[in-house]
XYZ file of C-alpha atoms in Angstrom:
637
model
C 0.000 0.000 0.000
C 2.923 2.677 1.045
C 4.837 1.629 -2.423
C 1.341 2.370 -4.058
C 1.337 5.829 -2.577
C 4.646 6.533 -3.278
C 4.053 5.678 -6.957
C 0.909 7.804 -7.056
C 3.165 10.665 -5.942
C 5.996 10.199 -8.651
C 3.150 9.940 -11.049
C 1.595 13.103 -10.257
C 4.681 14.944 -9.824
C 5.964 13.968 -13.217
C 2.401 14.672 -14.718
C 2.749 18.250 -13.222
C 6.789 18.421 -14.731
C 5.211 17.777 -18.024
C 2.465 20.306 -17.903
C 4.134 22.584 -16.481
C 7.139 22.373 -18.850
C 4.642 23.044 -22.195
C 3.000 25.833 -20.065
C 6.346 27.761 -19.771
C 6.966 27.088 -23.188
C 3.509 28.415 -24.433
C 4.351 31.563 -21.730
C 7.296 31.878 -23.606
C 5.790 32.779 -26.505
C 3.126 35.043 -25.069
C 6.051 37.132 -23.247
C 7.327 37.631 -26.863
C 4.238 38.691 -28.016
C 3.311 40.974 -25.154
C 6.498 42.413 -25.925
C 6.382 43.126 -29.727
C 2.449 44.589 -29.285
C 3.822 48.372 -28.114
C 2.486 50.642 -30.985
C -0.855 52.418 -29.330
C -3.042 54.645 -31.019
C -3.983 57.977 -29.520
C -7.545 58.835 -30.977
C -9.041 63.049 -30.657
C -12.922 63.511 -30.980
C -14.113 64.550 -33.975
C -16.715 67.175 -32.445
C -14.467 68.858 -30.222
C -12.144 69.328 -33.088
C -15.358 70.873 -34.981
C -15.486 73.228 -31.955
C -11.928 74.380 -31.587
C -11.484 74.494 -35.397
C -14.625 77.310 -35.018
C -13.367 78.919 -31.960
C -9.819 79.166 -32.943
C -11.215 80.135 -36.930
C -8.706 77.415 -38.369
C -9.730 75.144 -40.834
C -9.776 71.439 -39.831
C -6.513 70.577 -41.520
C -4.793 73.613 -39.413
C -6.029 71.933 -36.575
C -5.250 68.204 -37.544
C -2.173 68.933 -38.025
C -1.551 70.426 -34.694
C -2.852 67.819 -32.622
C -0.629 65.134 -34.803
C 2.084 67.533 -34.065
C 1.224 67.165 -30.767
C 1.033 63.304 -30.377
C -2.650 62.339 -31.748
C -2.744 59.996 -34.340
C -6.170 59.660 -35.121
C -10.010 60.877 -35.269
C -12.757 58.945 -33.821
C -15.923 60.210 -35.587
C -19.664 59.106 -34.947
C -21.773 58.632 -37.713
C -24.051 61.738 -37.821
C -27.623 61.130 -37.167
C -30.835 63.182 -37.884
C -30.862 64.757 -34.338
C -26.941 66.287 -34.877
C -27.986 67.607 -38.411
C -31.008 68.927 -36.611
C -29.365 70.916 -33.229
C -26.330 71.756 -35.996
C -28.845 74.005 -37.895
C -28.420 71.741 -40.958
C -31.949 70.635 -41.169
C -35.188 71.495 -39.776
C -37.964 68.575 -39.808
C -41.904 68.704 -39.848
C -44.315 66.124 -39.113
C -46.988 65.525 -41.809
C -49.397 67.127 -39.812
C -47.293 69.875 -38.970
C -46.508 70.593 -42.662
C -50.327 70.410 -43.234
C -51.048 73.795 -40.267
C -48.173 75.440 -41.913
C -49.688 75.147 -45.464
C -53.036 76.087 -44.179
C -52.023 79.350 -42.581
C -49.419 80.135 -45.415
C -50.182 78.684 -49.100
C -46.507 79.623 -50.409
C -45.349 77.469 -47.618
C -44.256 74.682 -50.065
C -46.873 74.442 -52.323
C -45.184 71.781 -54.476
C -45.957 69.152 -51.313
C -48.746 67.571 -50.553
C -47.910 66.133 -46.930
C -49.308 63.113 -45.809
C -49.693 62.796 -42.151
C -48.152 59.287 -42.043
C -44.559 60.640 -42.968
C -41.617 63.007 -41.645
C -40.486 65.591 -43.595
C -36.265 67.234 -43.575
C -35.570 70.476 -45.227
C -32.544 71.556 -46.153
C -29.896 73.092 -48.140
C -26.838 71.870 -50.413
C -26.470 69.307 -53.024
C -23.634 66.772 -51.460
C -25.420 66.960 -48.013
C -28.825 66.006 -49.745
C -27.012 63.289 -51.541
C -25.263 61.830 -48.664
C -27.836 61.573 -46.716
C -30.663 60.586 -49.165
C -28.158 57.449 -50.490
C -27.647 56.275 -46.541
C -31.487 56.076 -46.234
C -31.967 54.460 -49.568
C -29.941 51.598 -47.639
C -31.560 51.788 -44.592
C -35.301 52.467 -44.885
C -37.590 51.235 -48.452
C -39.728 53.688 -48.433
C -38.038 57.580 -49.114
C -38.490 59.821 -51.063
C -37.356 62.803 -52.128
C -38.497 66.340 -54.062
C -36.779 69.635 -54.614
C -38.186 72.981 -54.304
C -36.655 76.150 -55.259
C -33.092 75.588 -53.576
C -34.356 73.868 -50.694
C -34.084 69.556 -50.958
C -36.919 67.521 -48.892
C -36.414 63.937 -47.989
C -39.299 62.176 -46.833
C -39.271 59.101 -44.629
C -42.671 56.707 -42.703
C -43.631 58.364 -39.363
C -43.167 54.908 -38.073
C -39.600 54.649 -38.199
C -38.103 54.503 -34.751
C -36.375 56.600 -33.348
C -35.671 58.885 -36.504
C -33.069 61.199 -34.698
C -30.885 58.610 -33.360
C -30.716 56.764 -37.428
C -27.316 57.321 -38.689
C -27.072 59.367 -42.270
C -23.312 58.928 -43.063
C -19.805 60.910 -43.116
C -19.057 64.146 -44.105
C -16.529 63.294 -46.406
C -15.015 66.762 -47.446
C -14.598 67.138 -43.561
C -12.593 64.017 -42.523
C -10.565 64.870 -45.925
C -9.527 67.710 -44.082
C -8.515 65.869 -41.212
C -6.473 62.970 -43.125
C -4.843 65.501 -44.811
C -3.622 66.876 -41.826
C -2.046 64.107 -40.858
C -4.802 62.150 -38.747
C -6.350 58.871 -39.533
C -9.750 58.032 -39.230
C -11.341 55.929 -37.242
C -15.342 55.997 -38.293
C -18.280 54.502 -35.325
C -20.980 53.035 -37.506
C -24.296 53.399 -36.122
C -26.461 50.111 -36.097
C -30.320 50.478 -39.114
C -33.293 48.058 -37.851
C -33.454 45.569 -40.953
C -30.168 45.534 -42.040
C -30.182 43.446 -44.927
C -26.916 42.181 -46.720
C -27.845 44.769 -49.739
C -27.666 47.330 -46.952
C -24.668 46.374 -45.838
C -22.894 46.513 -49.212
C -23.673 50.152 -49.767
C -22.775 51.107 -46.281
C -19.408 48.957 -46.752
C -18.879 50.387 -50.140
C -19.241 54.393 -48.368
C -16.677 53.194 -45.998
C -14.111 52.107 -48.682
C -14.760 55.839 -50.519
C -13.654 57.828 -46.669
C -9.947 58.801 -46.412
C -7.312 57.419 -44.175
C -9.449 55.021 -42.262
C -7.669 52.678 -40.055
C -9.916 51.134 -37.493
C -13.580 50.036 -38.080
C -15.636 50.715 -34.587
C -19.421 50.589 -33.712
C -21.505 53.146 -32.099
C -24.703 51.142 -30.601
C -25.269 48.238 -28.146
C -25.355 46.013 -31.238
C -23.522 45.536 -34.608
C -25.576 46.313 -37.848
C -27.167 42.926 -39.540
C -25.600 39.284 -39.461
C -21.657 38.921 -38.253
C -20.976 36.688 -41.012
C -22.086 39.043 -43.733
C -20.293 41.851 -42.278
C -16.962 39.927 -41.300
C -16.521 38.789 -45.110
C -17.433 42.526 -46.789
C -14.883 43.858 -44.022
C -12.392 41.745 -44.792
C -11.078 43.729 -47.745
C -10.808 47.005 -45.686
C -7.154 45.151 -43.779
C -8.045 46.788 -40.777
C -8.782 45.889 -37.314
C -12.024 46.276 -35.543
C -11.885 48.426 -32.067
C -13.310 47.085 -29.293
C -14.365 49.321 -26.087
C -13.828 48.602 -23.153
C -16.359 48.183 -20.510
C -18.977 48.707 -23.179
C -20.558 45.351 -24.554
C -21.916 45.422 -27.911
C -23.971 42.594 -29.403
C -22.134 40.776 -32.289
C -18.743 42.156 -32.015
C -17.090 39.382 -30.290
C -18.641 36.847 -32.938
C -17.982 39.415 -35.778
C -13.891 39.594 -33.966
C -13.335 35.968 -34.106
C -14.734 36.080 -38.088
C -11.988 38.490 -38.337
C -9.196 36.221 -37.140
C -9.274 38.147 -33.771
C -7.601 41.324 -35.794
C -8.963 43.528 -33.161
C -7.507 46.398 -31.037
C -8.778 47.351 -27.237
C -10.050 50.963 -26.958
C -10.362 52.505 -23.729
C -11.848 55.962 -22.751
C -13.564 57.815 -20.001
C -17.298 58.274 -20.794
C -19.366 61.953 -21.099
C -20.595 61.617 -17.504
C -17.269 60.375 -16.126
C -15.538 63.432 -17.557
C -17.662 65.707 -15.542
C -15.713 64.639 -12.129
C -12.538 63.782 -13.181
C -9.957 65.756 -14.130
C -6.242 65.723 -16.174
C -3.966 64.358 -13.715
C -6.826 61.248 -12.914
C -7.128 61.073 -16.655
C -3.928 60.194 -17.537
C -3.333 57.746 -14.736
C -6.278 55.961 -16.174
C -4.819 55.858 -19.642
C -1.107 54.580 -18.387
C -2.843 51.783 -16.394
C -5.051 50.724 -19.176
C -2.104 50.769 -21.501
C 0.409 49.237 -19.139
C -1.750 46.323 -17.814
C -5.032 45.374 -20.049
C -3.448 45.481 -23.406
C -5.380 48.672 -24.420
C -3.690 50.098 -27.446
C -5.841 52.731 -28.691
C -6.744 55.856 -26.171
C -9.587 57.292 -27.230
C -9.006 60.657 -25.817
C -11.912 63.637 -24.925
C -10.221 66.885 -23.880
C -11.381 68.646 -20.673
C -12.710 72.341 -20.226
C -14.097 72.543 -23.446
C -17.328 74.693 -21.866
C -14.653 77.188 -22.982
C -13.275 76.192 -26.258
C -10.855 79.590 -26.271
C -9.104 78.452 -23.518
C -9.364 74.551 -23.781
C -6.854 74.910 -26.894
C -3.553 75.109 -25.756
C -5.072 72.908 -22.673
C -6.074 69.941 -25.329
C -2.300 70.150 -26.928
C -0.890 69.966 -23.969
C -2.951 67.223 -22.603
C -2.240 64.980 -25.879
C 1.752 65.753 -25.564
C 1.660 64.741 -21.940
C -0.196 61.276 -23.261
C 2.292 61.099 -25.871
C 4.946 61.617 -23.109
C 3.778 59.013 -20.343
C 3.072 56.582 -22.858
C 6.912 56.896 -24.484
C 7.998 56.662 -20.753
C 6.390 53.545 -20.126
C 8.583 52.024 -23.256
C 5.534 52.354 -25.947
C 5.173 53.752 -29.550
C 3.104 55.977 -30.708
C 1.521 55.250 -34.026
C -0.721 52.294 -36.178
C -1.139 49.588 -33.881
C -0.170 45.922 -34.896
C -2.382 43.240 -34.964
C -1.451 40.865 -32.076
C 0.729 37.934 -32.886
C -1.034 34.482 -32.880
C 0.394 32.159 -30.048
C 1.170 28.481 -31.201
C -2.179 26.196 -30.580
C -2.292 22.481 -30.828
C -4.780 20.208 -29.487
C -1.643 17.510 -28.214
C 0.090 20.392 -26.455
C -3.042 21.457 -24.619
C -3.236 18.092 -23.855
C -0.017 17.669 -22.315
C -0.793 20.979 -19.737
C -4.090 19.220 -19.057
C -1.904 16.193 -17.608
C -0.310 18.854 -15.604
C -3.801 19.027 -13.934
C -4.640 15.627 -13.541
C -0.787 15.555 -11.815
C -2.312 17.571 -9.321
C -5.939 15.978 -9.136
C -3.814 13.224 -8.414
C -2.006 14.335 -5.402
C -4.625 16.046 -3.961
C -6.943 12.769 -4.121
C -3.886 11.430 -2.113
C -4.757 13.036 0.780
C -8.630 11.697 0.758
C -8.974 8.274 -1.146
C -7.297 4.937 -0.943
C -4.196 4.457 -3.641
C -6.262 2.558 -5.798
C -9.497 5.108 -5.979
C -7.242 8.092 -6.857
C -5.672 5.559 -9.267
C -8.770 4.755 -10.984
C -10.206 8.189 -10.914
C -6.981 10.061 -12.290
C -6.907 7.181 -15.259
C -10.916 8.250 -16.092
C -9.308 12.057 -15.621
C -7.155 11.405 -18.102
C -9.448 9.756 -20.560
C -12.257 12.215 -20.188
C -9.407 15.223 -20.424
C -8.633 13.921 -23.853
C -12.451 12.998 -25.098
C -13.478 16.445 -24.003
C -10.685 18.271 -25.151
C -11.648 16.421 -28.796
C -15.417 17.167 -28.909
C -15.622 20.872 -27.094
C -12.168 22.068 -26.889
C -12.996 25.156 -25.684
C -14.704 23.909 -22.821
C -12.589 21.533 -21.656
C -9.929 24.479 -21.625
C -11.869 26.372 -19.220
C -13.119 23.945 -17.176
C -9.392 22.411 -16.216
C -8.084 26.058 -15.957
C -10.581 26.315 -13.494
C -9.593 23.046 -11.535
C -5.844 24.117 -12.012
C -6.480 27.061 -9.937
C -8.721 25.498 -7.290
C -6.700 22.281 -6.694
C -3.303 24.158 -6.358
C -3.503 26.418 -3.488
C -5.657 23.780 -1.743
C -2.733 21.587 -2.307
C -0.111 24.093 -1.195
C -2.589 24.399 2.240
C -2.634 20.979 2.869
C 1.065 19.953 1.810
C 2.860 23.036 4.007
C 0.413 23.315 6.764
C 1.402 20.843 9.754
C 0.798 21.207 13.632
C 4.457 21.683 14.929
C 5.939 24.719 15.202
C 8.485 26.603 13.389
C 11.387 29.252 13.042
C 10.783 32.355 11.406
C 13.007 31.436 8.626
C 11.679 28.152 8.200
C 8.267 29.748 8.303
C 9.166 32.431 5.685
C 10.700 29.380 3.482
C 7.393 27.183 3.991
C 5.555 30.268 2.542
C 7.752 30.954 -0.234
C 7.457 26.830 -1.264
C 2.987 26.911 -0.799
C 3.275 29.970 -3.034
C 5.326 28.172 -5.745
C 2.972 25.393 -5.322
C 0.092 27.660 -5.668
C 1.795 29.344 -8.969
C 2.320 25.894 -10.579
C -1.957 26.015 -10.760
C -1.556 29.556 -12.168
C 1.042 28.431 -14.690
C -0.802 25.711 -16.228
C -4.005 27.929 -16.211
C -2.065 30.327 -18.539
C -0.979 27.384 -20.547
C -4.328 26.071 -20.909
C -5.920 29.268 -21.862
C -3.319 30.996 -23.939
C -4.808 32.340 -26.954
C -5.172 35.722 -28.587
C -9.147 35.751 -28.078
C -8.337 35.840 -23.798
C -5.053 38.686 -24.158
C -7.564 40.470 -25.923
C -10.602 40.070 -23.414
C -12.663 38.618 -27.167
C -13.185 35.450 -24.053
C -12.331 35.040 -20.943
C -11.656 32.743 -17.606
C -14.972 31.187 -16.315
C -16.032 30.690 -12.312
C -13.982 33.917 -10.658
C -16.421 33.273 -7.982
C -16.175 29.222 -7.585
C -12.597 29.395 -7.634
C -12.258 31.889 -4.857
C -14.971 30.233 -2.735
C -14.483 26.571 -3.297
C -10.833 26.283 -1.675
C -12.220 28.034 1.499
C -15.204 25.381 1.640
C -12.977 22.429 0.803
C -9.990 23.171 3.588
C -11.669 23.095 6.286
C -13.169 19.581 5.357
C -9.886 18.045 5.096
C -8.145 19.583 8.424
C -11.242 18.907 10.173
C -10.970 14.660 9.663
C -7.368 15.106 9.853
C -6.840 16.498 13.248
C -9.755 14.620 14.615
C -9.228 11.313 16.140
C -13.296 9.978 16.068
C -14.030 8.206 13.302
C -15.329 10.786 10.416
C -19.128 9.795 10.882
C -18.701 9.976 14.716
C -16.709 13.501 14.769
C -19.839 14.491 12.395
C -22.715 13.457 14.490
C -20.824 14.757 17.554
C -20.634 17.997 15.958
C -24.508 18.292 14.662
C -25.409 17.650 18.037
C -23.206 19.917 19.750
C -24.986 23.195 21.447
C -24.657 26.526 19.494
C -23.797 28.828 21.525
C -25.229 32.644 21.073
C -21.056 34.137 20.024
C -20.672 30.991 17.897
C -24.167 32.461 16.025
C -22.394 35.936 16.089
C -19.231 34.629 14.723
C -20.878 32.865 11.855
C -22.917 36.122 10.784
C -19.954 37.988 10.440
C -17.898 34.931 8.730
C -20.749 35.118 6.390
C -20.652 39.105 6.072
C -16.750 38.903 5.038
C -17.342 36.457 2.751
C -19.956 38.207 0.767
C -18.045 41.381 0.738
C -14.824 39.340 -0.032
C -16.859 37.397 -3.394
C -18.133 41.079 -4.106
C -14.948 43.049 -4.418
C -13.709 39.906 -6.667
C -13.552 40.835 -9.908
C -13.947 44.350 -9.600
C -17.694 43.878 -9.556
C -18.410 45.935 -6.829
C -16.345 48.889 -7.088
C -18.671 51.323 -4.745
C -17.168 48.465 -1.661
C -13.851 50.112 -2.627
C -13.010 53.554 -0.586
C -11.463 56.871 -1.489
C -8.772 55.757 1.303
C -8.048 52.394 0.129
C -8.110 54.163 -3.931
C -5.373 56.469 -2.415
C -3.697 53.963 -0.565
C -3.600 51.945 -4.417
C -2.023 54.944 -6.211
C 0.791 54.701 -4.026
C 1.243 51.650 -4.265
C 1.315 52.142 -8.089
C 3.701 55.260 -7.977
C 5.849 53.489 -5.812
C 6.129 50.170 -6.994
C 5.422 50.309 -10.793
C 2.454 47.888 -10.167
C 0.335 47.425 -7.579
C 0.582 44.182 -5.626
C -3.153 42.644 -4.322
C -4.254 44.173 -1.387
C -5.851 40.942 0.169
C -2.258 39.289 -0.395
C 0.149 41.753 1.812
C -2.166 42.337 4.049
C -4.250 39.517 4.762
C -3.398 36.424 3.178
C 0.412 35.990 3.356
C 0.689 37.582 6.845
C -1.541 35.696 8.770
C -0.677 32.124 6.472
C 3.014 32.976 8.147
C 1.160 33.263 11.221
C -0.133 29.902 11.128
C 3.276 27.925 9.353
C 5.031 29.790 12.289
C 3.048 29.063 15.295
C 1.633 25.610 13.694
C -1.929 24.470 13.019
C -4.833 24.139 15.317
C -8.887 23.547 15.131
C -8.743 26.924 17.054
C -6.602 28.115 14.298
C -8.965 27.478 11.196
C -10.447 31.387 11.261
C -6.768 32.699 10.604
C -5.612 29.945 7.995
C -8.956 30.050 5.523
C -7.500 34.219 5.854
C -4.360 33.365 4.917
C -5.855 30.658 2.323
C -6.882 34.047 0.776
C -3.840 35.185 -0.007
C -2.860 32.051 -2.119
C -5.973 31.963 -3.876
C -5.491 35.408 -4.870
C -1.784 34.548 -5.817
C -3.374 32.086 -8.362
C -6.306 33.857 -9.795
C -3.954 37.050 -10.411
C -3.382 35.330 -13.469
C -6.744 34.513 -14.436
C -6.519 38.375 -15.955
C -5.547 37.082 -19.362
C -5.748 40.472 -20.846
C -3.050 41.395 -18.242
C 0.524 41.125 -19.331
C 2.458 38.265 -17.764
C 5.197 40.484 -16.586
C 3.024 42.493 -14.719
C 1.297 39.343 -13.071
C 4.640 38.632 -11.935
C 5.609 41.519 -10.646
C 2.146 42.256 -9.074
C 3.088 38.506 -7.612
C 6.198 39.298 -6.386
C 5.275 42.500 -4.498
C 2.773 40.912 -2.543
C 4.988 37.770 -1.434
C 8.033 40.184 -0.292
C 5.580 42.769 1.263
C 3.436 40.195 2.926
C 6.385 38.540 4.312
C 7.567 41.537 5.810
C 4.373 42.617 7.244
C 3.470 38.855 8.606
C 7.238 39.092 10.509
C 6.447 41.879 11.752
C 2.563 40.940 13.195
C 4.387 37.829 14.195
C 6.880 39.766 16.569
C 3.521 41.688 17.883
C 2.245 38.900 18.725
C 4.761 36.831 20.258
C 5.689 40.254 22.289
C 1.364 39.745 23.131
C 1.460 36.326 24.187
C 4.340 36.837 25.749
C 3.597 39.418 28.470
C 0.431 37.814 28.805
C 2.045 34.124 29.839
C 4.540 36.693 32.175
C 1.378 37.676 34.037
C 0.005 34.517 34.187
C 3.059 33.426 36.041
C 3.128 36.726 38.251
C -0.706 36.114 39.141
C-alpha cells in the first residue's frame, strides 16, 4: 500500500513536470508577443475638433495637423444622425401634420408638397449633403423619397420609423478629408439600421471604402448592424482591425472579432458623464494603467474644459503631448497599432498541460482516497481530459483552468500546513514553497488558456467566484478529519449535536458578512465596496512600486498564512488559515486576468509575497511580544 502511494506521488509529480514544462513554453511565446504589441493609437474627438477648429477660426486641416504635431494619431468620428444635423442648424424637420397647419395658414409654404400625415419631412440646403444623406437612407429604410423645391431639398421618410433622430445618415466626407490631410487617420463609429439586410450592408461597406485614411472600423450602438458573417466577409477587404471598447458590450462584435481572425484592437476611454468629475492628472493615470496592464492600445481621448473652447486649446495640446509623453515613458510607440501575434495552438500540447492538472488531481486525491481510488479516478481524468478536449475544446480548456487554480492552493494548504511549530526562517521558506505550489496552478491555467481571443478580453476565464470560494469550503473539510481522532461519521454526528452557543451564532454572521463582501470586491464587480482611502492607498502603491501588488495578499493572506506555518496548526486556528488561504488563492487567480501582461502578473506577484512577508514578521513579533507578556502575568498572578 505505502509503495502504491509513493508511486501515485511520482506519477503526479511527473504529470505536473510535463504540464508545467509546455506551459512555460507556451508563456514563452506570449512574453514575446506581449512584448512586440507596443504601438498604441492615440484617438481626438471629432466634435471637439469641430469646436476648436470654429473657436480658434482654423480650418480642420490647421487643426489636424496640430494635434498630430502634438502626439494624436487619429479621429474617432460618430456617424451623424438626424438629431446632430437637426441641433447643428443643418436641417429642420416637420411632421406631416405639422406641414399640413403650416400650409393652411401660409399657401406659399411649399406648395409643391402635398404632406401626408403618415410621414416626416427634412428640409434643407446643399447638393452633397442632400445626396449623402438621401443614399444612406436608400440603404436603410424602403420607403423615401425625395423632391426639390426652389433651392431647398426635402427627404421624406414613414412616421413609423423609430427613433428617426438617433438613425445614422453617413460621413461628411469633405470634412474628414480635411482631417487625413492633416495628418490624422480616421477611425469611423458606424451606427447600427433596424433591418439591415446584406444589400444594406454593401452600400454602407462600399461608403466606408470611398472615406480617407481610415484605419480602425468601430461601432456606435449596443449592437452591430445585420448578421456577423455578412459583415466579417465585406470587411475583410478594408485590412483593418475592428476596435473594441472597453467596458462597453456590444452585441455581435465578439462573434464578428473571431470572423476576423481576432484582428482587433482594445479601446479605452472615459465616458461623457465620467468626464464631468474627473480631471487631467486622474485622466492620464487611467490611460497609463489601461495601456500598461489590459493590453489597451488605442486611447480614445476627450479633452477637458471645453465649456470654454478659447481656452481649452492650448489645454487639449498639452494634454495629448503629456499622453504622448507618459506613454513613451512607459517604453511604448506611438503610431498604427499591430495586430497581435497568434500564439502556437495544438490540441496535443493542450493536452499535455491538461496532464499537468490531472498531476495535481492526483495528489490532492492522495490526501482523501485509498491508492487505488485516486488511481482509478486520475486514469478516467485522463481519458475524459482527452475525449473532451476532442469534442468541445474550448470547454474543456476552461473547465481544467478552473480546476488548475482550485486544486493548487488547496494543495499548497494541505502539503505546508502541519501542527508543529516553526522558526521564522523556516516559516518564511514554507511560505515561499505553498506559493510556488500555488503558482504551478496559475502556470498551467495560462498554458491552458493561452490564446489571442483571452489577451484580448474577445473570451475570458470562467467561475472567478467558484474558484475563490471553493478552496475556502474544501480546507476546512480536510483539516477537520485530519486532526480529529473519532471516526469521520462519529466527529460528524458529535458535531450536529453539539450546542450553538449565542457568540458561535455571532461569529458565523460575520464569517458570512466577510465572505460576501470578499466574493463582491472579486472581480472588480463591486467597485462602490472600494473607498477613497483604500483608492489612495492603491495609487501609491502604483507610484511606488510600478504595479500594484493585491491588497488581500500583503495584508491579509500571506501575513496571517506565516502566522499559522510559524506558530503551527490548530482547530482553534482554522479562522486565521482560511484568511491566509486568501492570499494564495489570490496569488493564483492574479493570473486569471488574461488580458493582463504576464510580466506584470509577476511583478504584481512578487510585491505581494516580499511585502506580505515583511508585514506577517512583523505581526508575528507583535504577537509573540502579546502572548508573551500575557504568559509573564500569568506566572506573576
Amino acid at each position: 500500500m505505502l509503495i502504491k502511494q509513493k508511486y501515485l506521488r511520482w506519477i503526479g509529480i511527473a504529470c505536473i513536470i510535463l504540464g508545467l514544462a509546455v506551459s512555460l513554453f507556451l508563456g514563452v511565446y506570449r512574453w514575446q508577443a506581449e512584448k512586440d504589441y507596443q504601438a498604441v493609437e492615440i484617438l481626438v474627438d471629432y466634435e471637439q475638433l469641430k469646436t476648436l477648429s470654429k473657436a480658434q477660426q482654423l480650418s480642420l486641416q490647421s487643426v489636424a495637423a496640430q494635434f498630430r504635431e502634438a502626439g494624436a494619431t487619429g479621429v474617432v468620428v460618430r456617424e451623424r444622425t438626424f438629431g446632430d444635423l437637426k441641433t447643428g442648424g443643418d436641417l429642420f424637420v416637420l411632421m406631416g401634420s405639422e406641414l399640413a397647419f403650416q400650409q393652411s395658414l401660409n399657401q406659399q409654404f411649399f406648395p409643391e408638397l402635398l404632406p401626408e400625415k403618415e410621414k416626416i419631412y427634412f428640409f434643407l440646403q446643399g447638393k452633397e449633403l442632400f445626396t449623402e444623406i438621401y443614399q444612406n437612407l436608400q440603404m436603410k429604410i424602403e420607403e423615401v423619397e425625395a423632391v426639390q423645391s426652389g433651392s431647398w431639398q426635402i427627404i421624406s421618410i414613414p412616421l413609423q420609423v423609430d427613433d428617426w433622430e438617433n438613425l445614422g445618415v453617413g460621413f461628411s466626407r469633405q470634412e474628414l478629408q480635411e482631417i487625413n490631410t492633416g495628418g490624422l487617420t480616421i477611425v469611423p463609429r458606424i451606427r447600427s439600421w433596424e433591418k439591415a439586410t446584406q444589400a444594406s450592408l454593401d452600400a454602407m461597406l462600399a461608403a466606408l471604402q470611398d472615406l480617407p485614411g481610415v484605419s480602425m472600423i468601430t461601432f456606435n450602438d449596443e449592437a452591430i448592424p445585420g448578421d456577423a458573417g455578412y459583415l466579417a466577409q465585406k470587411l475583410q477587404p478594408l485590412q483593418v482591425p475592428v476596435g473594441t471598447f472597453e467596458f462597453y458590450n456590444q452585441r455581435g462584435l465578439t462573434n464578428l472579432a473571431f470572423l476576423l481572425e481576432k484582428n482587433v484592437v482594445r479601446i479605452h476611454c472615459i465616458n461623457e458623464n465620467e468626464m464631468k468629475s474627473s480631471n487631467e492628472t486622474e485622466a492620464l493615470e487611467r490611460y497609463k494603467l489601461a495601456v500598461k496592464e489590459r493590453n489597451i492600445r488605442a486611447l480614445y481621448v476627450r479633452l477637458f474644459g471645453m465649456e470654454n473652447p478659447q481656452a481649452a486649446w492650448e489645454q487639449g495640446l498639452s494634454f495629448i503631448g503629456r499622453i504622448a509623453a507618459n506613454l513613451q515613458a512607459q517604453g511604448m510607440t506611438i503610431g498604427p497599432v499591430k495586430s497581435l501575434v497568434s500564439l502556437p495552438y495544438s490540441r496535443i500540447l493542450i493536452f499535455f498541460v491538461g496532464v499537468g492538472v490531472i498531476g495535481g488531481g492526483i495528489l490532492f486525491l492522495n490526501f482523501f482516497l485509498a491508492p487505488h481510488w485516486t488511481g482509478l479516478l486520475g486514469l478516467a481524468g485522463l481519458l475524459g481530459w482527452g475525449g473532451l478536449l476532442y469534442l468541445e475544446p474550448m470547454l474543456a480548456r476552461k473547465g481544467f483552468a478552473l480546476l488548475a487554480v482550485i486544486i493548487f492552493p488547496l494543495l499548497a494548504a494541505m502539503t505546508m500546513v502541519q501542527k508543529q511549530e516553526r522558526t521564522i526562517p523556516r516559516a518564511v521558506g514554507a511560505l515561499l514553497v505553498m506559493s510556488g505550489i500555488s503558482l504551478v496552478g496559475a502556470f498551467l491555467m495560462t498554458g491552458l488558456l493561452a490564446d489571442k481571443s483571452f489577451m484580448l478580453k474577445l473570451d475570458q476565464f470562467s467561475g472567478v467566484k467558484i474558484a475563490h470560494l471553493l478552496p475556502l469550503l474544501i480546507l476546512p473539510v480536510y483539516f477537520f478529519f485530519k486532526h480529529t481522532e473519532q471516526k469521520p461519521l462519529l466527529a460528524v454526528g458529535n458535531v450536529l449535536k453539539a450546542p450553538v452557543l449565542v457568540w458561535q451564532v455571532i461569529a458565523g454572521v460575520v464569517l458570512l458578512a466577510v465572505v460576501a463582501v470578499y466574493l463582491l470586491r472579486t472581480g472588480n464587480g463591486a467597485p462602490e465596496l472600494v473607498s477613497t482611502v483604500e483608492l489612495k492607498f492603491r495609487e501609491l502603491l502604483n507610484t511606488l512600486l510600478m504595479v500594484r501588488p493585491r491588497t488581500k495578499e500583503f495584508m491579509i493572506g500571506h501575513p496571517l498564512m506565516l502566522l499559522v506555518l510559524y506558530y503551527g496548526y490548530c482547530h482553534q486556528k482554522l479562522p486565521v488559515l482560511l484568511l491566509g488561504l486568501i492570499g494564495q488563492i489570490s496569488l493564483v487567480n492574479t493570473y486569471a486576468h488574461l488580458h493582463t501582461p504576464l510580466a506584470i502578473s509577476f511583478l504584481r506577484s512578487f510585491h505581494g509575497l516580499w511585502l506580505g512577508i515583511l508585514l506577517g514578521i512583523a505581526l508575528l513579533l507583535v504577537v509573540r511580544f502579546a502572548v508573551g507578556r500575557v504568559k509573564r502575568r500569568l506566572v506573576d498572578g
